[in-house]
N, CA, C and O atoms as a printed pandas DataFrame, in Angstrom:
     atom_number atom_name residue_name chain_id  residue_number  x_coord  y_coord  z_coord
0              1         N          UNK        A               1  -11.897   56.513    6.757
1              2        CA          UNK        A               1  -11.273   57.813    6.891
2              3         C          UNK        A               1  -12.118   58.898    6.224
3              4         O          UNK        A               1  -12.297   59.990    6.762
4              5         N          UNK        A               2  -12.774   58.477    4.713
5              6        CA          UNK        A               2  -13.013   59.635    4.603
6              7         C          UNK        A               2  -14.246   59.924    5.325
7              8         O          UNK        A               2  -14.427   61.134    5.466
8              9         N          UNK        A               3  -15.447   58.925    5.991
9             10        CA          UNK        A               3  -16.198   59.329    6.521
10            11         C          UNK        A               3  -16.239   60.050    7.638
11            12         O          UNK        A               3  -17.096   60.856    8.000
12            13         N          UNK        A               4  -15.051   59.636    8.272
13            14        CA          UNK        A               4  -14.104   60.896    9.716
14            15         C          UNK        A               4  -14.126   62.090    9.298
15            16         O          UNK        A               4  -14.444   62.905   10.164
16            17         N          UNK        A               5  -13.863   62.580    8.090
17            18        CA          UNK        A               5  -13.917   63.850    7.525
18            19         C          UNK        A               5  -15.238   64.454    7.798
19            20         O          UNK        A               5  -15.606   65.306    8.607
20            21         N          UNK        A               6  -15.793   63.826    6.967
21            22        CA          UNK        A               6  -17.742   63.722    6.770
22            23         C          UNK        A               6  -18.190   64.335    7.997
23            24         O          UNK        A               6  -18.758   65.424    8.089
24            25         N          UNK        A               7  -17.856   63.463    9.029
25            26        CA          UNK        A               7  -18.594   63.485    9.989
26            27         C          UNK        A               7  -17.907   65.320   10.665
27            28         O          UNK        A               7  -18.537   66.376   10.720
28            29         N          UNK        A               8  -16.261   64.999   11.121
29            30        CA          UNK        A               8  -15.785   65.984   11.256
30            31         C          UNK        A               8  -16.629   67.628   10.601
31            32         O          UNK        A               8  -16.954   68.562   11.335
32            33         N          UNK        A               9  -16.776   67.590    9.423
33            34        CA          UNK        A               9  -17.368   68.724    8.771
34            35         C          UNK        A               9  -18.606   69.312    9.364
35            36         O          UNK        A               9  -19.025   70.452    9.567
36            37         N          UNK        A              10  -19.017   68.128    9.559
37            38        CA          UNK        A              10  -20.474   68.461    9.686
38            39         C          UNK        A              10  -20.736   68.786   11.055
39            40         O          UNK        A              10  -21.810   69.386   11.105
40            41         N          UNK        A              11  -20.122   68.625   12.408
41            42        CA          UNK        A              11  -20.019   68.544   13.461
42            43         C          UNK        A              11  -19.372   69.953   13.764
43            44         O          UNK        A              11  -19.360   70.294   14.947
44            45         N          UNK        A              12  -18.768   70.911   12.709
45            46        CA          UNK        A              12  -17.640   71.911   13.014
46            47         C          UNK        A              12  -18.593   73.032   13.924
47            48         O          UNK        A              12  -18.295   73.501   15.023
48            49         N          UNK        A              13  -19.465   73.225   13.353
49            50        CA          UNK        A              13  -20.632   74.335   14.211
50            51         C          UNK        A              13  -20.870   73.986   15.232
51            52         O          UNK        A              13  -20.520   74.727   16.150
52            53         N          UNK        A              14  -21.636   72.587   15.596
53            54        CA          UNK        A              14  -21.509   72.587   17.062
54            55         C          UNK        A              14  -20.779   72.550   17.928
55            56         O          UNK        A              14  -21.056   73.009   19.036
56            57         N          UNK        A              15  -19.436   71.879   17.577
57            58        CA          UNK        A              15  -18.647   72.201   18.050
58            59         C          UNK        A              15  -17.900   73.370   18.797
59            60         O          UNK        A              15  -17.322   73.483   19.878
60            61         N          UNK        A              16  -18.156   74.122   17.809
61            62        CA          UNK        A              16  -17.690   75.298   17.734
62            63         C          UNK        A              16  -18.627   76.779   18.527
63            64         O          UNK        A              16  -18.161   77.891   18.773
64            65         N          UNK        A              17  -19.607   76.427   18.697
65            66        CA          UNK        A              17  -21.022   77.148   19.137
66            67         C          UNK        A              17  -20.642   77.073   20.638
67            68         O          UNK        A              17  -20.650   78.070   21.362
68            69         N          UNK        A              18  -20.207   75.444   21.191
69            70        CA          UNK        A              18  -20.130   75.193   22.406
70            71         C          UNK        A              18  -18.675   75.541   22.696
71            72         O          UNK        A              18  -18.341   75.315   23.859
72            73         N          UNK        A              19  -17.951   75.927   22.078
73            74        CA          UNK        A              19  -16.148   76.105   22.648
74            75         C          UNK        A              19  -16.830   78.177   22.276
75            76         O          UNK        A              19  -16.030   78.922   22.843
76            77         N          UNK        A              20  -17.329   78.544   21.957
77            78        CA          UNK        A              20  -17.821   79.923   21.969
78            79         C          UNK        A              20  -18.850   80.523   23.477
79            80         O          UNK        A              20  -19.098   81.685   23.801
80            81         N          UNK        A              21  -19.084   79.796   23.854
81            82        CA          UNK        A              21  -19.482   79.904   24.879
82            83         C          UNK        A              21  -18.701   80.287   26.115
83            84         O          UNK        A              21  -18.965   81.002   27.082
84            85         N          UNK        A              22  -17.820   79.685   25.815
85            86        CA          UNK        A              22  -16.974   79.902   27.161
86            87         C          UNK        A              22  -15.753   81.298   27.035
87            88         O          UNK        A              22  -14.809   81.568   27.778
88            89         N          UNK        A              23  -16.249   81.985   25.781
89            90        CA          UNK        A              23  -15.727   83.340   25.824
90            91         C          UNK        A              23  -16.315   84.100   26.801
91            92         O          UNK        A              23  -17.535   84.259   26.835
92            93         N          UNK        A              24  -15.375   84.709   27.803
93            94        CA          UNK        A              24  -15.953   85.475   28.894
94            95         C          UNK        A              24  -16.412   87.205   28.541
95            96         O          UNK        A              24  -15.766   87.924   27.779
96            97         N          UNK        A              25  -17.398   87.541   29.131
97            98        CA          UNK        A              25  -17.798   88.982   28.688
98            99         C          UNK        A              25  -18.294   89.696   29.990
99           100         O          UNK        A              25  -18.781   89.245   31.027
100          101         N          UNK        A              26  -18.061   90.701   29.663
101          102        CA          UNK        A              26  -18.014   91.477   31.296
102          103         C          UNK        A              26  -19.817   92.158   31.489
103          104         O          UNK        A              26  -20.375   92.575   32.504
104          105         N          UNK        A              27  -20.371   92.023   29.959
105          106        CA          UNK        A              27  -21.654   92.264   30.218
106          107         C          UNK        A              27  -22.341   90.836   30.141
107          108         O          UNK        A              27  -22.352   90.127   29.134
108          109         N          UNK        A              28  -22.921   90.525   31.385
109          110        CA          UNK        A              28  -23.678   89.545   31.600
110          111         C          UNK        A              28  -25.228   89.109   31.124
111          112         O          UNK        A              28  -25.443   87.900   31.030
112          113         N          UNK        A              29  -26.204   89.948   30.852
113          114        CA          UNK        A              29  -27.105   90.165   30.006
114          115         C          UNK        A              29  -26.787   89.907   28.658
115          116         O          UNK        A              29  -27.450   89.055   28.066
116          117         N          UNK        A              30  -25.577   90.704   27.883
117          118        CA          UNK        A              30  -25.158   90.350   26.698
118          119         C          UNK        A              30  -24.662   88.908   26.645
119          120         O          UNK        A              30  -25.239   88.187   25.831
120          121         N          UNK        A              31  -23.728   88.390   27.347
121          122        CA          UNK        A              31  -23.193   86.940   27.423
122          123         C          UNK        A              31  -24.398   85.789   27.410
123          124         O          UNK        A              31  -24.297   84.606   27.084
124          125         N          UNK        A              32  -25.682   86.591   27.914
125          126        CA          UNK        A              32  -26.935   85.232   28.269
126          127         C          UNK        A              32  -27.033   85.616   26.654
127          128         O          UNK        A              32  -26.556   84.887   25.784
128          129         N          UNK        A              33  -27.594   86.635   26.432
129          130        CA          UNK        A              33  -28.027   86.594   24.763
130          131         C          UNK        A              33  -27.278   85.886   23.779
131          132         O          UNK        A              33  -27.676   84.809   23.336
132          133         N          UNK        A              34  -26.117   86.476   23.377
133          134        CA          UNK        A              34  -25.335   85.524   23.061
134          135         C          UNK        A              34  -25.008   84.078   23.262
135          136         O          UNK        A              34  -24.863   83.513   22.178
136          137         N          UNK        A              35  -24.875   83.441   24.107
137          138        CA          UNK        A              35  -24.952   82.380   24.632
138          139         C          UNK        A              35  -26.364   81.661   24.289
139          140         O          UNK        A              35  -26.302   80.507   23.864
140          141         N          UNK        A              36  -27.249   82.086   24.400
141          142        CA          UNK        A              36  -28.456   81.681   23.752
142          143         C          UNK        A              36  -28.954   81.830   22.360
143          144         O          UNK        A              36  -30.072   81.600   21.899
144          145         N          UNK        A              37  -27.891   82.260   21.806
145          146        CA          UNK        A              37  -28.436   82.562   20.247
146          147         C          UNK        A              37  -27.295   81.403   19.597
147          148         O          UNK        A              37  -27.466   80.851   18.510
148          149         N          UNK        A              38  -26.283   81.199   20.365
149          150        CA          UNK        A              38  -25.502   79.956   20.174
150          151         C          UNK        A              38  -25.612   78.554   19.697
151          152         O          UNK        A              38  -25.332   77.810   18.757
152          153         N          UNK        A              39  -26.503   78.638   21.543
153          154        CA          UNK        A              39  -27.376   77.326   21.428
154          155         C          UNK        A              39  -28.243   77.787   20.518
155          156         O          UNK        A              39  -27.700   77.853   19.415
156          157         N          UNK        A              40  -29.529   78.186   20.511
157          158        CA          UNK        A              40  -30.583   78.315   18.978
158          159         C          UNK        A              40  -30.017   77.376   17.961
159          160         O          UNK        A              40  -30.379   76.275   17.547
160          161         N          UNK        A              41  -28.526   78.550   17.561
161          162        CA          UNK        A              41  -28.370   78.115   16.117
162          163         C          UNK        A              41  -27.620   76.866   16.260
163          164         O          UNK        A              41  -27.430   76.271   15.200
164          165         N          UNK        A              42  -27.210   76.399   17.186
165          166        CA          UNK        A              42  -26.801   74.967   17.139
166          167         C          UNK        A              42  -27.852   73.437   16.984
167          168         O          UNK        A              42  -27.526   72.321   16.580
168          169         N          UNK        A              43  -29.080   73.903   17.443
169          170        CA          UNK        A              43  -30.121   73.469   17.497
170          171         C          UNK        A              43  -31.093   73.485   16.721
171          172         O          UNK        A              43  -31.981   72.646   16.869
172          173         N          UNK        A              44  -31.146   74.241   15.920
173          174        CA          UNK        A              44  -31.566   74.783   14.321
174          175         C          UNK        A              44  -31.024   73.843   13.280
175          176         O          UNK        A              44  -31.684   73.292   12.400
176          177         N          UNK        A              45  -29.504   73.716   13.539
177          178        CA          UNK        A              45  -28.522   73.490   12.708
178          179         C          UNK        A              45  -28.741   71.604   12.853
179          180         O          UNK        A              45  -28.756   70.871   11.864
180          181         N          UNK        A              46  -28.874   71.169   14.116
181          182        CA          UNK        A              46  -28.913   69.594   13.912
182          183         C          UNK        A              46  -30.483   69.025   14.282
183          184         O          UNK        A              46  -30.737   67.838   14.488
184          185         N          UNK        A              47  -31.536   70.204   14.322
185          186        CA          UNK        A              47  -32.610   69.725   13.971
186          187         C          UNK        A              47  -32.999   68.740   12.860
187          188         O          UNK        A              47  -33.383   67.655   13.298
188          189         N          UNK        A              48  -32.990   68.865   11.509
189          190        CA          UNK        A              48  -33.269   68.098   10.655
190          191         C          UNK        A              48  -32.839   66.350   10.664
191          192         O          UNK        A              48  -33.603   65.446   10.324
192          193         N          UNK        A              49  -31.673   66.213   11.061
193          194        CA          UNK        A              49  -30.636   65.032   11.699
194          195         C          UNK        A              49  -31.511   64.377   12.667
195          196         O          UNK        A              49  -32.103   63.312   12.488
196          197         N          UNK        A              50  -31.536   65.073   13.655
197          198        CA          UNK        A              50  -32.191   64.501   14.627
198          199         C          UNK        A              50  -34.025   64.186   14.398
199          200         O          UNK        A              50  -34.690   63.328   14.979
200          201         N          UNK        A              51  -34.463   65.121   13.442
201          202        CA          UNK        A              51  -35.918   64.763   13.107
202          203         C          UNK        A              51  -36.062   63.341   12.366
203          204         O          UNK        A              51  -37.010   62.559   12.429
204          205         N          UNK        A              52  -34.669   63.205   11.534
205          206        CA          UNK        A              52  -34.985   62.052   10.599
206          207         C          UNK        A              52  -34.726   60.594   10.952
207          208         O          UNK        A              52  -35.068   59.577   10.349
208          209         N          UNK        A              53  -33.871   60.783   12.351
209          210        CA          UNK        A              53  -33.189   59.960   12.660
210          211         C          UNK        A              53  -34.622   58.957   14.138
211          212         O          UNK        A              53  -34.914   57.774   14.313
212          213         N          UNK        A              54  -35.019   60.094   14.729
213          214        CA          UNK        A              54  -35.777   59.841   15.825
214          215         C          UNK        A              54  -37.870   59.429   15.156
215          216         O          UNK        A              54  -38.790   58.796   15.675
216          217         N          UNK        A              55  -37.759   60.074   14.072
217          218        CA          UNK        A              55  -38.809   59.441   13.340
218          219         C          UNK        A              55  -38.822   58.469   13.029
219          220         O          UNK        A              55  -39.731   57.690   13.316
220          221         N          UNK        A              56  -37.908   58.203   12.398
221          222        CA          UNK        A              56  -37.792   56.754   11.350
222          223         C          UNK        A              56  -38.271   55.344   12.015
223          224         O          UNK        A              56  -37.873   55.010   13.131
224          225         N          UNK        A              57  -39.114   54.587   11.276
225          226        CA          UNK        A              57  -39.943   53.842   12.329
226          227         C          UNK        A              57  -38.828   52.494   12.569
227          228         O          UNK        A              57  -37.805   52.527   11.886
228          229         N          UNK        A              58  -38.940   51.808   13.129
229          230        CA          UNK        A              58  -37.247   50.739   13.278
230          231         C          UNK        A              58  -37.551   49.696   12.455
231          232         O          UNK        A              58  -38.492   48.905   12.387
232          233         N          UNK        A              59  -36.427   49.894   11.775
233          234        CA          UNK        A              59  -35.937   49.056   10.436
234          235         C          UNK        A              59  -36.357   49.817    9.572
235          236         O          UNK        A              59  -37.161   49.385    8.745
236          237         N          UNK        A              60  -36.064   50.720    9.547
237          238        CA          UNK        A              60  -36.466   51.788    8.213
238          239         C          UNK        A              60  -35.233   52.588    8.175
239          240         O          UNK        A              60  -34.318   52.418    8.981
240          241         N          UNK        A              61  -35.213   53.541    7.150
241          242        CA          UNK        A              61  -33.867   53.932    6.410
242          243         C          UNK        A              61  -34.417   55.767    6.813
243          244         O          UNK        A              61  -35.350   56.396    6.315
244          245         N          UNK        A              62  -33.665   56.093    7.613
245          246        CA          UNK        A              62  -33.496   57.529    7.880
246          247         C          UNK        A              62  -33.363   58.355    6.783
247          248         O          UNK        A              62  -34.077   59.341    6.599
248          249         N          UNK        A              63  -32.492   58.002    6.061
249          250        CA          UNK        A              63  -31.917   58.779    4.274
250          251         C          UNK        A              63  -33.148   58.872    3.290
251          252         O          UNK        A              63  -33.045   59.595    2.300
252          253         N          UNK        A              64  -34.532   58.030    3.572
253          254        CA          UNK        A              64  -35.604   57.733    2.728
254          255         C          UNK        A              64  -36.052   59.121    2.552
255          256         O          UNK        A              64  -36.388   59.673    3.600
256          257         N          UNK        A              65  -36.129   59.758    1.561
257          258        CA          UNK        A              65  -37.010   60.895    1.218
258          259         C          UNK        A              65  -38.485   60.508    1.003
259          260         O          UNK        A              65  -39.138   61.483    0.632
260          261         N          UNK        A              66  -39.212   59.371    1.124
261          262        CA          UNK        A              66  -40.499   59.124    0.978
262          263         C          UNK        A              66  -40.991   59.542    2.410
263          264         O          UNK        A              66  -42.182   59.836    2.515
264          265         N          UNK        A              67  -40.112   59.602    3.628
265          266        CA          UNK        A              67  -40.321   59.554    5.212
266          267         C          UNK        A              67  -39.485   60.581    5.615
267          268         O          UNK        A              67  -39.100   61.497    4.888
268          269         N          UNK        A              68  -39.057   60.332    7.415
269          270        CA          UNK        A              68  -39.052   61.481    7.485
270          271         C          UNK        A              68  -37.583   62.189    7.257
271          272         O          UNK        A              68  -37.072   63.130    7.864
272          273         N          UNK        A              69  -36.984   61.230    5.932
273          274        CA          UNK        A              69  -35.445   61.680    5.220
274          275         C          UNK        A              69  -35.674   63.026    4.802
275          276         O          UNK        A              69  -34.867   63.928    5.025
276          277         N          UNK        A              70  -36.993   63.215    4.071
277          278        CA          UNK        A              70  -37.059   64.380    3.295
278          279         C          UNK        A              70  -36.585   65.484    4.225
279          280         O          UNK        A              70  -36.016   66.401    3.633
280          281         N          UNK        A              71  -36.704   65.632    5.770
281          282        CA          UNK        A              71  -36.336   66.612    6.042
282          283         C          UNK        A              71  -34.628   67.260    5.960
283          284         O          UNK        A              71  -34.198   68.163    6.678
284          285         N          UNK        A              72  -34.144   66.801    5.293
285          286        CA          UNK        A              72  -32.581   66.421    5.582
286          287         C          UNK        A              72  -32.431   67.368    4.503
287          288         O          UNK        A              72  -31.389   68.017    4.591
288          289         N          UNK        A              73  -33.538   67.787    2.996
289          290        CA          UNK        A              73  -33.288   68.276    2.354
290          291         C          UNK        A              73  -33.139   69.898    2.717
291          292         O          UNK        A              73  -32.384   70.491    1.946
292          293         N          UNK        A              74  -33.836   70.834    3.936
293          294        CA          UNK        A              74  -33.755   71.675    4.605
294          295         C          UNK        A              74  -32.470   71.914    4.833
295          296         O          UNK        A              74  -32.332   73.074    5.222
296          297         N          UNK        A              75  -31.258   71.211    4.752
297          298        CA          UNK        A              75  -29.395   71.678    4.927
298          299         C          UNK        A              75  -28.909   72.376    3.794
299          300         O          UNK        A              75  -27.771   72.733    3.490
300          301         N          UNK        A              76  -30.134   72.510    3.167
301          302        CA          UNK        A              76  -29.852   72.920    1.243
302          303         C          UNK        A              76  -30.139   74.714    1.925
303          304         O          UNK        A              76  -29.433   75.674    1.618
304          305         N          UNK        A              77  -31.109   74.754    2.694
305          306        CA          UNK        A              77  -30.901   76.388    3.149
306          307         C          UNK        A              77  -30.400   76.647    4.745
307          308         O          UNK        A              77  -30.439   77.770    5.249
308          309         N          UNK        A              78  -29.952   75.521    5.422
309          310        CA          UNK        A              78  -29.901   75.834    6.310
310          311         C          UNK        A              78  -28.333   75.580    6.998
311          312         O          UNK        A              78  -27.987   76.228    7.985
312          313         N          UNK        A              79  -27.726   74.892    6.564
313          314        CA          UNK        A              79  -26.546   75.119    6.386
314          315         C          UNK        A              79  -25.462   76.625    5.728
315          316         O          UNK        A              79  -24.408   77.100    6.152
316          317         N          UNK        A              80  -26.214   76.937    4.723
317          318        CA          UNK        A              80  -25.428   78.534    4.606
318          319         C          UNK        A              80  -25.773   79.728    5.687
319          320         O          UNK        A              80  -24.945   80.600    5.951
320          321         N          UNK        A              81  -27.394   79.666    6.426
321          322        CA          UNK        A              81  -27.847   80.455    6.877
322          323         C          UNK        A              81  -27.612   80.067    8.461
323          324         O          UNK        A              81  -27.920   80.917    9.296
324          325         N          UNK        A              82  -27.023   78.682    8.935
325          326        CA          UNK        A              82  -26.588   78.441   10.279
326          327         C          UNK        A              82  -24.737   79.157   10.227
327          328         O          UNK        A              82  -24.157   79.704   11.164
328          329         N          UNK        A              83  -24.233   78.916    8.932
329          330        CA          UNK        A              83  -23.121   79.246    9.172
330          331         C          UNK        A              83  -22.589   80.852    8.883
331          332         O          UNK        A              83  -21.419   80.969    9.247
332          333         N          UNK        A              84  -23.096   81.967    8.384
333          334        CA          UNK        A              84  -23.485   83.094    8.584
334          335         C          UNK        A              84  -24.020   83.439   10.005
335          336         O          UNK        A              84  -23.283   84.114   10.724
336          337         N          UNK        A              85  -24.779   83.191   10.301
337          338        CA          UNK        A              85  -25.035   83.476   12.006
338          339         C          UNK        A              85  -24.067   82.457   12.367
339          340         O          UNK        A              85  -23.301   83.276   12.875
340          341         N          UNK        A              86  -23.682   81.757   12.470
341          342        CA          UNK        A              86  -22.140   81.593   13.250
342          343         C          UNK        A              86  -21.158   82.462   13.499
343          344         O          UNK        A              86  -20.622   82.761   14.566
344          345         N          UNK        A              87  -20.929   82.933   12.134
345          346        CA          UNK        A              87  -19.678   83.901   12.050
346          347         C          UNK        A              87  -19.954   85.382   12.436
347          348         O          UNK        A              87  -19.084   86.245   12.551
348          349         N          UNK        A              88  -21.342   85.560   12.625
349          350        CA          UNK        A              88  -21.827   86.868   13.033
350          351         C          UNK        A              88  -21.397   86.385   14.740
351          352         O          UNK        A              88  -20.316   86.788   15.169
352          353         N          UNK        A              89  -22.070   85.735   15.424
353          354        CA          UNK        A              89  -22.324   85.600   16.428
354          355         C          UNK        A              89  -20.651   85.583   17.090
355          356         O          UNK        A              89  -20.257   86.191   18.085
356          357         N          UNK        A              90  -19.739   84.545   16.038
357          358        CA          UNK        A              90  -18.342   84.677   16.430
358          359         C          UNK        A              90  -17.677   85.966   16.375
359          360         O          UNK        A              90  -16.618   86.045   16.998
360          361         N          UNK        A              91  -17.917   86.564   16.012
361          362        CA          UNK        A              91  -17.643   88.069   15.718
362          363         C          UNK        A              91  -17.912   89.039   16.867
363          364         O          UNK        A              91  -17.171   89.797   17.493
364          365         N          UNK        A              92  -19.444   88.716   16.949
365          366        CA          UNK        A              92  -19.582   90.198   18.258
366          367         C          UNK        A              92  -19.002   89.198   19.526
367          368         O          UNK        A              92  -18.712   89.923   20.478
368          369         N          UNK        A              93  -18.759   87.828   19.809
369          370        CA          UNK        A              93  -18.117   87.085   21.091
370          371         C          UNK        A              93  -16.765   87.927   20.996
371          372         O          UNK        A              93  -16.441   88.659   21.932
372          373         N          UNK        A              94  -15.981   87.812   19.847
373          374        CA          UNK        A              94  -14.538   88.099   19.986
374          375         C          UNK        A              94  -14.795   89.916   20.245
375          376         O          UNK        A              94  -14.106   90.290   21.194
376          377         N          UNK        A              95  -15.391   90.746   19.784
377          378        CA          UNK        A              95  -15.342   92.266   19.922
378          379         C          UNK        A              95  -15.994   92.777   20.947
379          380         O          UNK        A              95  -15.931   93.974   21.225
380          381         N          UNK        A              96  -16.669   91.939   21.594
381          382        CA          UNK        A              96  -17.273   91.975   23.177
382          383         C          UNK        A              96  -16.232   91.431   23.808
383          384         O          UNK        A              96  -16.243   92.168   24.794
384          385         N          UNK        A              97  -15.311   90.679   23.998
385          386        CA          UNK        A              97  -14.958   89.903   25.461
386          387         C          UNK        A              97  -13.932   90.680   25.956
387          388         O          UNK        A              97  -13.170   91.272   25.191
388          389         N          UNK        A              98  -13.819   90.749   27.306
389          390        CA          UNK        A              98  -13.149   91.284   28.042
390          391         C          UNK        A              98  -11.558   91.096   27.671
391          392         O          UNK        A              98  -10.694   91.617   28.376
């Protein structure tokens, strides 16, 4: 259970990036921008995860900071600065949409 949490937490942005998307906006140019700065920061945001996970040579430990774990330490700035542009980005979706 509590790792359901864990996981839950950590998952809330993308989640959330992709249920933002489907806010409708009557300017279509603005909706691509938006919509693409979405994805970015969703992709920004589970870069490091996915670097450590798809490196790691098999039978090796993803979490290893000697390899390519260390990148995992990057959530130390990139987690406050994915979730700030979240809430920006959630912001002009809700004061833009039709």
């Amino acid at each position: 259970m509590k790792n359901m949490i864990a996981i839950l937490l950590f998952l809330i942005l993308p989640i959330s990036s992709i249920a933002l998307l489907f806010i409708d906006d009557s300017n279509t140019q603005r909706k691509l921008i938006l919509n693409g700065l979405l994805i970015l920061n969703a992709v920004v945001y589970l870069f490091p995860i996915g670097y450590a996970y798809f490196l790691t040579p098999k039978g090796g430990n993803m979490w290893d900071e000697n390899g390519p774990g260390a990148v995992l330490w990057l959530y130390m700035i990139l987690l406050p600065l994915c979730v700030i542009a979240q809430v920006v980005l959630f912001i002009l979706k809700i004061v833009n949409k039709t």
